[in-house]
Coordinates of C-alpha atoms in Angstrom, one line a residue:
M1 CA -170.4 -40.5 -89.4
R2 CA -172.7 -41.5 -92.4
R3 CA -175.3 -42.6 -90.1
I4 CA -175.7 -39.5 -88.1
R5 CA -179.1 -38.0 -88.5
G6 CA -181.0 -34.8 -86.7
T7 CA -184.2 -33.2 -86.4
R8 CA -184.5 -29.4 -86.0
S9 CA -187.1 -27.2 -83.9
L10 CA -187.5 -23.7 -83.9
S11 CA -188.7 -21.2 -81.0
V12 CA -189.0 -17.8 -79.7
D13 CA -188.4 -16.8 -76.1
G14 CA -188.5 -20.7 -75.2
E15 CA -192.0 -21.1 -77.1
R16 CA -192.6 -22.4 -80.2
S17 CA -194.5 -19.7 -82.6
V18 CA -196.1 -20.3 -85.7
L19 CA -195.8 -16.3 -86.8
L20 CA -192.3 -15.1 -86.6
K21 CA -191.9 -11.4 -86.8
A22 CA -189.1 -9.3 -88.0
G23 CA -186.9 -8.5 -85.0
D24 CA -187.3 -11.7 -83.5
A25 CA -184.1 -13.8 -82.5
V26 CA -185.1 -17.7 -83.0
Q27 CA -183.6 -20.2 -81.0
I28 CA -182.8 -23.4 -82.9
R29 CA -182.4 -26.8 -81.2
L30 CA -181.0 -29.5 -83.3
E31 CA -181.6 -33.2 -81.7
I32 CA -178.7 -35.3 -83.2
Q33 CA -179.0 -39.0 -83.4
T34 CA -175.7 -40.9 -83.4
P35 CA -174.9 -44.3 -83.9
R36 CA -174.4 -46.5 -80.6
F37 CA -171.0 -46.9 -80.9
L38 CA -168.8 -44.2 -82.4
P39 CA -165.3 -44.0 -81.3
L40 CA -165.0 -40.3 -82.0
P41 CA -163.9 -37.9 -79.0
Y42 CA -165.9 -35.3 -80.6
I43 CA -168.2 -34.1 -83.8
V44 CA -168.1 -30.5 -85.0
L45 CA -171.4 -29.5 -86.6
K46 CA -171.6 -26.4 -88.7
E47 CA -175.1 -25.0 -89.7
H48 CA -175.8 -22.9 -92.6
L49 CA -178.9 -20.3 -92.6
H50 CA -179.8 -18.5 -96.0
R51 CA -182.2 -15.9 -96.4
H52 CA -183.9 -15.1 -99.7
N53 CA -181.9 -12.0 -100.8
G54 CA -178.4 -14.0 -100.5
D55 CA -177.7 -13.0 -96.8
A56 CA -176.1 -16.1 -95.1
W57 CA -175.2 -16.9 -91.4
V58 CA -173.0 -19.9 -90.3
F59 CA -173.2 -21.3 -86.7
Q60 CA -170.5 -23.8 -85.6
E61 CA -170.4 -25.9 -82.4
S62 CA -169.0 -29.2 -81.0
I63 CA -171.0 -31.8 -79.4
I64 CA -169.4 -35.1 -77.4
P65 CA -171.3 -38.4 -78.6
R66 CA -173.2 -40.1 -75.9
M67 CA -173.6 -44.1 -75.8
Q68 CA -177.1 -44.6 -76.7
R69 CA -178.2 -41.3 -76.3
N70 CA -179.0 -38.4 -78.5
S71 CA -177.1 -35.4 -78.3
T72 CA -178.5 -31.8 -78.5
L73 CA -177.1 -28.6 -80.4
A74 CA -178.6 -25.2 -79.3
Y75 CA -177.9 -21.7 -80.4
Q76 CA -179.7 -18.5 -81.3
T77 CA -179.7 -16.1 -84.3
P78 CA -179.4 -12.5 -84.2
P79 CA -182.7 -10.6 -84.6
L80 CA -183.6 -11.3 -88.1
E81 CA -185.6 -8.9 -90.6
R82 CA -188.7 -10.5 -92.7
G83 CA -187.7 -12.9 -95.1
R84 CA -187.6 -16.8 -96.1
Y85 CA -184.9 -18.5 -94.5
S86 CA -183.7 -21.9 -95.1
F87 CA -181.0 -24.3 -94.1
E88 CA -178.2 -26.2 -96.0
D89 CA -177.3 -29.4 -95.3
T90 CA -176.0 -29.7 -91.7
E91 CA -172.1 -30.6 -91.8
C92 CA -170.5 -32.7 -89.3
Y93 CA -166.6 -33.6 -89.2
S94 CA -164.4 -35.1 -86.8
E95 CA -160.8 -36.2 -86.2
D96 CA -159.3 -39.1 -84.2
I97 CA -157.3 -38.1 -80.8
F98 CA -153.7 -38.4 -82.9
G99 CA -155.2 -36.3 -86.0
W100 CA -154.5 -38.7 -88.6
M101 CA -157.9 -39.5 -89.9
K102 CA -160.6 -36.9 -90.7
H103 CA -164.5 -37.8 -91.0
K104 CA -166.9 -36.0 -93.0
S105 CA -170.5 -36.2 -93.5
S106 CA -173.5 -34.3 -93.9
F107 CA -177.5 -34.7 -93.3
M108 CA -180.7 -32.6 -94.0
A109 CA -182.9 -31.6 -90.7
G110 CA -185.3 -29.4 -92.5
G111 CA -186.5 -26.3 -90.8
E112 CA -187.5 -23.6 -93.3
F113 CA -189.3 -20.6 -91.9
R114 CA -190.3 -17.4 -92.6
I115 CA -190.3 -14.0 -90.7
L116 CA -193.1 -11.7 -91.3
P117 CA -192.2 -7.8 -91.7
R118 CA -191.9 -5.6 -88.7
T119 CA -195.2 -4.1 -87.7
I120 CA -196.5 -1.2 -84.8
F121 CA -200.0 -1.4 -83.0
I122 CA -202.2 1.3 -84.7
P123 CA -205.1 2.0 -82.1
H124 CA -207.0 4.5 -84.3
W125 CA -207.2 5.6 -88.0
Q126 CA -208.9 8.9 -88.5
L127 CA -209.6 7.9 -92.2
Q128 CA -211.9 5.0 -91.0
S129 CA -213.4 7.1 -88.1
R130 CA -217.0 7.7 -88.2
N131 CA -216.5 11.3 -87.7
S132 CA -213.7 11.8 -90.0
R133 CA -213.7 14.1 -92.7
L134 CA -210.9 13.2 -94.5
A135 CA -212.8 11.8 -97.4
G136 CA -214.5 14.6 -97.7
T137 CA -218.1 16.1 -96.6
E138 CA -219.9 14.6 -99.6
T139 CA -218.8 11.1 -98.7
A140 CA -217.8 11.2 -95.1
V141 CA -221.2 9.7 -94.3
S142 CA -221.3 6.8 -96.8
M143 CA -217.5 6.0 -96.0
S144 CA -218.2 5.8 -92.4
R145 CA -218.0 2.5 -90.1
R146 CA -221.0 2.5 -87.6
E147 CA -221.8 -0.1 -85.1
T148 CA -225.8 0.3 -85.1
T149 CA -227.4 -3.0 -83.8
Q150 CA -226.1 -5.1 -81.4
I151 CA -226.6 -9.0 -82.3
N152 CA -227.5 -11.1 -79.5
G153 CA -224.1 -12.6 -78.9
V154 CA -220.6 -12.4 -78.0
R155 CA -217.3 -13.0 -79.6
D156 CA -213.7 -13.5 -78.5
Y157 CA -212.2 -10.3 -77.6
V158 CA -209.8 -8.6 -80.0
Y159 CA -206.8 -6.6 -79.0
G160 CA -207.9 -2.9 -79.4
D161 CA -211.7 -3.2 -78.6
R162 CA -213.0 -0.3 -76.8
I163 CA -213.8 -0.8 -73.0
S164 CA -217.4 0.2 -73.8
R165 CA -217.6 -2.9 -76.1
I166 CA -216.7 -5.6 -73.4
H167 CA -219.3 -7.7 -72.4
W168 CA -218.8 -8.1 -68.9
N169 CA -221.5 -10.8 -68.1
A170 CA -219.7 -13.2 -70.7
T171 CA -216.6 -12.3 -69.2
A172 CA -217.3 -13.1 -66.0
K173 CA -219.2 -16.6 -66.8
T174 CA -216.0 -17.9 -69.2
G175 CA -213.0 -16.1 -67.4
T176 CA -211.9 -15.1 -70.8
W177 CA -212.6 -11.3 -72.0
K178 CA -215.6 -11.3 -74.5
S179 CA -216.9 -8.5 -76.6
K180 CA -220.2 -7.4 -77.7
E181 CA -221.1 -8.5 -81.6
F182 CA -222.3 -5.8 -83.8
E183 CA -223.8 -5.8 -87.2
H184 CA -222.1 -3.2 -89.0
E185 CA -223.0 -0.9 -91.9
S186 CA -221.3 -1.5 -95.1
L187 CA -218.3 -0.1 -95.5
P188 CA -216.5 0.8 -98.4
K189 CA -213.8 -1.5 -99.6
T190 CA -210.1 -0.2 -98.9
F191 CA -207.3 -0.9 -101.4
L192 CA -203.7 -0.7 -99.7
V193 CA -201.3 -0.1 -102.7
L194 CA -197.7 -0.8 -102.3
D195 CA -195.4 1.1 -104.5
G196 CA -192.8 -1.5 -105.2
H197 CA -190.8 0.6 -108.1
S198 CA -187.3 1.0 -107.2
I199 CA -186.8 4.9 -108.7
G200 CA -188.4 6.3 -105.6
Y201 CA -186.4 4.4 -102.6
M202 CA -183.2 6.2 -101.7
K203 CA -182.0 3.4 -99.3
P204 CA -183.1 -0.2 -98.7
E205 CA -184.5 0.9 -95.1
Q206 CA -187.1 3.2 -96.8
F207 CA -188.9 0.4 -98.7
E208 CA -189.0 -1.8 -95.4
L209 CA -190.7 1.3 -93.9
A210 CA -193.0 1.2 -96.8
V211 CA -193.7 -2.6 -96.4
S212 CA -194.2 -2.4 -92.4
T213 CA -196.4 0.1 -93.1
A214 CA -198.8 -2.1 -95.3
A215 CA -198.3 -4.6 -92.6
S216 CA -199.4 -2.6 -89.8
L217 CA -202.6 -1.4 -91.7
L218 CA -203.2 -4.9 -92.5
E219 CA -203.1 -5.8 -88.9
F220 CA -205.1 -2.7 -87.9
G221 CA -207.8 -3.7 -90.6
A222 CA -208.0 -7.2 -89.1
R223 CA -208.8 -6.2 -85.5
Q224 CA -211.4 -3.7 -87.0
R225 CA -212.7 -6.2 -89.5
I226 CA -212.1 -3.8 -92.4
N227 CA -212.9 -5.1 -95.9
M228 CA -209.3 -4.5 -97.0
G229 CA -207.2 -5.6 -99.8
L230 CA -203.7 -5.2 -101.0
C231 CA -202.0 -4.5 -104.3
T232 CA -198.5 -4.4 -104.9
L233 CA -196.9 -2.6 -107.9
G234 CA -193.7 -4.1 -108.2
K235 CA -191.9 -5.8 -111.7
D236 CA -195.1 -7.7 -111.7
F237 CA -198.6 -6.7 -110.2
R238 CA -199.9 -8.8 -107.5
G239 CA -203.2 -8.1 -106.0
F240 CA -205.5 -9.5 -103.2
A241 CA -209.5 -8.9 -103.2
P242 CA -210.7 -6.9 -100.2
S243 CA -211.5 -9.0 -97.3
E244 CA -212.2 -9.2 -93.5
G245 CA -211.0 -13.2 -93.5
H246 CA -208.3 -14.3 -91.3
L247 CA -206.7 -16.7 -93.8
E248 CA -206.8 -14.1 -96.6
R249 CA -205.2 -11.4 -94.3
L250 CA -202.7 -13.7 -93.6
E251 CA -201.9 -14.4 -97.2
M252 CA -201.4 -10.7 -97.8
L253 CA -198.9 -10.9 -94.9
H254 CA -197.2 -13.7 -96.3
H255 CA -196.9 -11.9 -99.4
L256 CA -195.1 -9.3 -98.1
V257 CA -192.5 -11.5 -96.7
D258 CA -190.0 -11.5 -99.7
I259 CA -191.1 -8.8 -102.1
H260 CA -188.7 -6.6 -103.6
A261 CA -188.4 -2.9 -104.8
D262 CA -187.7 -4.0 -108.4
G263 CA -190.5 -2.2 -110.6
Y264 CA -189.7 0.0 -113.3
G265 CA -191.5 2.3 -115.8
S266 CA -194.8 3.8 -115.6
H267 CA -197.3 3.0 -112.8
I268 CA -200.6 3.7 -114.8
P269 CA -200.4 0.7 -117.2
K270 CA -200.2 -1.9 -114.4
L271 CA -203.3 0.0 -112.6
E272 CA -205.2 -0.4 -115.7
K273 CA -204.9 -3.8 -115.8
A274 CA -206.2 -4.6 -112.0
R275 CA -209.7 -4.8 -112.6
M276 CA -210.2 -5.3 -108.8
L277 CA -208.8 -1.8 -108.5
Q278 CA -211.6 -0.4 -110.5
S279 CA -214.1 -0.4 -107.6
P280 CA -216.0 3.0 -107.5
G281 CA -216.3 4.4 -103.8
A282 CA -213.4 2.6 -102.5
F283 CA -210.4 3.9 -100.4
F284 CA -207.2 4.1 -102.3
I285 CA -204.2 4.0 -100.1
L286 CA -201.0 4.6 -101.8
I287 CA -197.9 3.8 -99.8
S288 CA -195.2 5.4 -101.8
P289 CA -191.9 7.6 -101.6
L290 CA -193.1 9.5 -104.5
S291 CA -193.7 13.5 -104.2
D292 CA -193.7 14.3 -108.0
E293 CA -195.9 14.6 -110.9
N294 CA -195.6 10.5 -111.3
L295 CA -197.5 10.6 -107.7
F296 CA -200.5 13.1 -109.0
S297 CA -200.6 10.9 -111.9
I298 CA -201.5 7.9 -109.8
L299 CA -203.8 9.7 -107.5
R300 CA -205.7 11.3 -110.6
W301 CA -206.0 7.9 -112.0
A302 CA -207.7 6.8 -108.7
K303 CA -210.1 9.7 -108.9
S304 CA -211.0 9.0 -112.2
H305 CA -212.2 5.8 -111.4
H306 CA -214.3 7.2 -108.5
M307 CA -212.1 6.2 -105.7
T308 CA -210.9 8.2 -102.9
P309 CA -207.3 8.6 -102.9
Y310 CA -205.2 8.9 -99.7
H311 CA -201.2 9.3 -99.9
I312 CA -199.1 7.8 -97.3
H313 CA -195.7 9.4 -98.1
I314 CA -192.6 7.2 -97.3
A315 CA -189.8 9.9 -96.5
A316 CA -186.4 9.1 -96.3
S317 CA -185.1 9.0 -92.7
T318 CA -183.1 12.3 -93.1
T319 CA -186.2 14.2 -94.5
G320 CA -187.1 17.1 -91.9
S321 CA -190.4 18.2 -91.0
T322 CA -190.2 21.1 -93.4
R323 CA -190.2 18.6 -96.4
K324 CA -192.9 16.6 -94.9
S325 CA -195.2 19.6 -94.3
L326 CA -194.7 20.7 -98.2
V327 CA -195.7 17.2 -99.4
K328 CA -199.1 17.4 -97.5
S329 CA -199.8 20.9 -98.5
M330 CA -199.0 19.7 -102.3
L331 CA -201.6 17.2 -101.6
H332 CA -204.1 19.2 -99.8
E333 CA -203.9 21.6 -102.7
R334 CA -205.0 19.0 -105.2
G335 CA -208.0 17.9 -102.7
I336 CA -206.1 14.7 -101.6
R337 CA -205.5 14.2 -97.9
G338 CA -202.5 12.2 -96.6
I339 CA -199.8 11.9 -94.1
S340 CA -195.4 11.5 -94.2
V341 CA -193.6 9.3 -92.2
S342 CA -189.9 8.6 -92.0
S343 CA -190.0 5.9 -89.3
L344 CA -192.6 3.1 -88.3
S345 CA -192.7 4.8 -84.9
E346 CA -194.1 8.1 -86.2
L347 CA -197.0 6.0 -87.9
P348 CA -199.6 5.8 -85.3
A349 CA -199.8 9.2 -84.3
A350 CA -199.6 10.5 -88.0
L351 CA -202.7 8.3 -88.6
G352 CA -204.9 9.2 -85.7
G353 CA -203.5 12.4 -84.3
G354 CA -205.4 15.5 -85.3
V355 CA -206.1 16.4 -89.1
Q356 CA -202.8 15.7 -91.2

C-alpha cells in the first residue's frame, strides 16, 4: 500500500483549461500506479478538496488493482465559485476478504488550482463611448476614445470587435478572423476601485456581485484596449497601475480570486496613501454598496484630486427599482453619474443602455 502513487489532471468539459471560471464543474482524473503484485480485492480512495475560505468536499471511490496496469479514478466536482483550491493527501485503504486486516496509506498527487470570478460579457460601456456625455461636456472630448488613423497592418480578431473593423482580405487569406489595426488617441486612465469594507455588504452574495462587476469590467477593458487599473480597499490597500497588457490584466483578475470584504474604518486614509490614484483626468470608478455620506466623501475625494468619479452601486438582491432610482438621483444632484445593479445580469444594460 505504501508504494501506491498517483498523478492528477484537471479538465472542464473534457478539455484541459488553463483559466477556470466560477460556475465551472471541474473533472478530476487520478491515475493510480500500484505495485505489480498487490493481493487486495479492492482499494478505497478518498480525496479531500479545500477552498481558501474553509469550504471542503470529500470524494470517495473504490478501484480494483490491475496486474501490471495503472488504475484510473475519475469524478467531477460540483460547480465551484471563485477561490483557491487545493487537495490534501489522498487516503487509500483496503481490507482482506475476511475483514481481518486493514491496510492504510496516503500519497500526495498535487493539483492546486484557481477559479476566477464569475463574469458577464459587456458589449458597450457608455462612459467610454466617444459620444458619451456622462463625464460632463467640459471633459467629454478629452476623455473619449477615437480610432483615428488606420495603421498599415492587421491584428487577431478580438471577440467584441465591430463588423466595420474586420479586415476581410486578411481574413480570407489566412482563414482566421482578422481585424484592422488602429492608432488610438490618448485615453485617460481608468481606475476600478473595489470597496472591500465589510460594513456595506449585507450578504456574501453582494460582495461576490461587486467582485464579478470588477472582473467583467477588466475583461471589457482588455477587449477594448483601455488603460485600466484596479485598486481594492480592504483591510489592506492593494493597487495595480493602469495597463493594457494581457499579463498585467491577468494579474488583476488573479488578485480577485481570494479577496474578502475584510476592511473597516474610514476609506479616505487608504486613498490618501495610494499615490497611483492621484492621477488628474482619470476615471475613478467606485464599485461599492454604499449610498450614504461615506460614499460621497469618497467621491468628493476623487473630485478634489481632479478625477472624474463614477459610482457603480452594488445593491442587495432585495433592493427594488425605486431604491435604485433614488441612489442615482442622489448622485445626479451632486453632478456625479452612476448606475445601480442588484445582479450580474443587469450590468450590461445598465452600462450601455441609455443615460443612467
